Coordinates of N, CA and C in Angstrom, one line a residue:
M1 N 0.8 -4.9 0.5 CA -0.6 -4.4 0.5 C -1.4 -5.3 -0.5
V2 N -2.6 -5.6 -0.1 CA -3.4 -6.4 -0.9 C -4.5 -5.6 -1.5
G3 N -4.8 -5.8 -2.8 CA -5.8 -5.1 -3.6 C -7.2 -5.6 -3.3
R4 N -8.1 -4.9 -3.9 CA -9.5 -5.3 -3.8 C -9.8 -6.7 -4.3
D5 N -9.0 -7.2 -5.3 CA -9.2 -8.5 -5.8 C -8.5 -9.6 -5.1
G6 N -7.8 -9.2 -4.0 CA -7.1 -10.2 -3.1 C -5.7 -10.5 -3.6
Q7 N -5.2 -9.8 -4.6 CA -3.9 -10.0 -5.1 C -2.9 -9.0 -4.4
V8 N -1.7 -9.4 -4.3 CA -0.7 -8.5 -3.7 C -0.4 -7.4 -4.7
V9 N -0.5 -6.2 -4.2 CA -0.3 -5.0 -5.0 C 1.1 -4.5 -4.8
Q10 N 1.5 -4.4 -3.5 CA 2.9 -3.9 -3.2 C 3.3 -4.5 -1.9
R11 N 4.6 -4.6 -1.7 CA 5.2 -5.0 -0.5 C 6.0 -3.9 0.1
F12 N 6.0 -3.9 1.4 CA 6.8 -2.8 2.2 C 7.7 -3.5 3.2
S13 N 8.7 -2.7 3.5 CA 9.7 -3.2 4.5 C 9.0 -3.3 5.9
P14 N 9.3 -4.3 6.7 CA 8.6 -4.4 8.0 C 8.8 -3.3 8.9
D15 N 9.9 -2.5 8.7 CA 10.1 -1.4 9.6 C 9.4 -0.1 9.2
M16 N 8.7 -0.1 8.1 CA 7.9 1.0 7.6 C 6.6 1.2 8.5
T17 N 6.3 2.4 8.8 CA 5.1 2.6 9.6 C 3.9 2.9 8.6
P18 N 2.7 2.7 9.1 CA 1.5 3.1 8.2 C 1.5 4.5 7.8
E19 N 2.2 5.4 8.6 CA 2.2 6.8 8.3 C 3.3 7.2 7.3
D20 N 4.1 6.3 6.9 CA 5.2 6.5 6.0 C 4.7 7.1 4.7
P21 N 5.3 8.2 4.2 CA 4.8 8.8 2.9 C 4.7 7.8 1.7
I22 N 5.6 6.9 1.6 CA 5.5 5.9 0.6 C 4.3 5.0 0.7
V23 N 4.0 4.6 1.9 CA 2.8 3.7 2.2 C 1.6 4.5 1.9
M24 N 1.5 5.8 2.4 CA 0.3 6.6 2.2 C 0.0 6.8 0.7
E25 N 1.1 7.1 -0.1 CA 0.9 7.4 -1.5 C 0.4 6.1 -2.2
S26 N 1.0 5.0 -1.8 CA 0.5 3.7 -2.4 C -0.9 3.4 -2.1
I27 N -1.4 3.7 -0.9 CA -2.8 3.5 -0.6 C -3.7 4.4 -1.4
K28 N -3.3 5.7 -1.5 CA -4.1 6.6 -2.3 C -4.2 6.2 -3.8
I29 N -3.1 5.7 -4.3 CA -3.1 5.2 -5.7 C -4.0 4.0 -5.8
A30 N -3.9 3.1 -4.9 CA -4.7 1.8 -4.9 C -6.2 2.1 -4.8
L31 N -6.6 3.1 -3.9 CA -8.0 3.4 -3.8 C -8.6 4.1 -5.0
A32 N -7.7 4.8 -5.7 CA -8.2 5.5 -6.9 C -8.5 4.6 -8.1
K33 N -8.1 3.4 -8.0 CA -8.3 2.4 -9.1 C -9.7 1.8 -9.0

C-alpha cells in the first residue's frame, strides 16, 4: 500500500483480497492520518 506521500506504507501477500479485514483496517488507519 502506498501512502499519500508516495512512500510504501505496508505490503500485503499477493493472495490477499481487497476485502480482507487486515487490508481494510490498514486502509482505514492510513486514511485517518
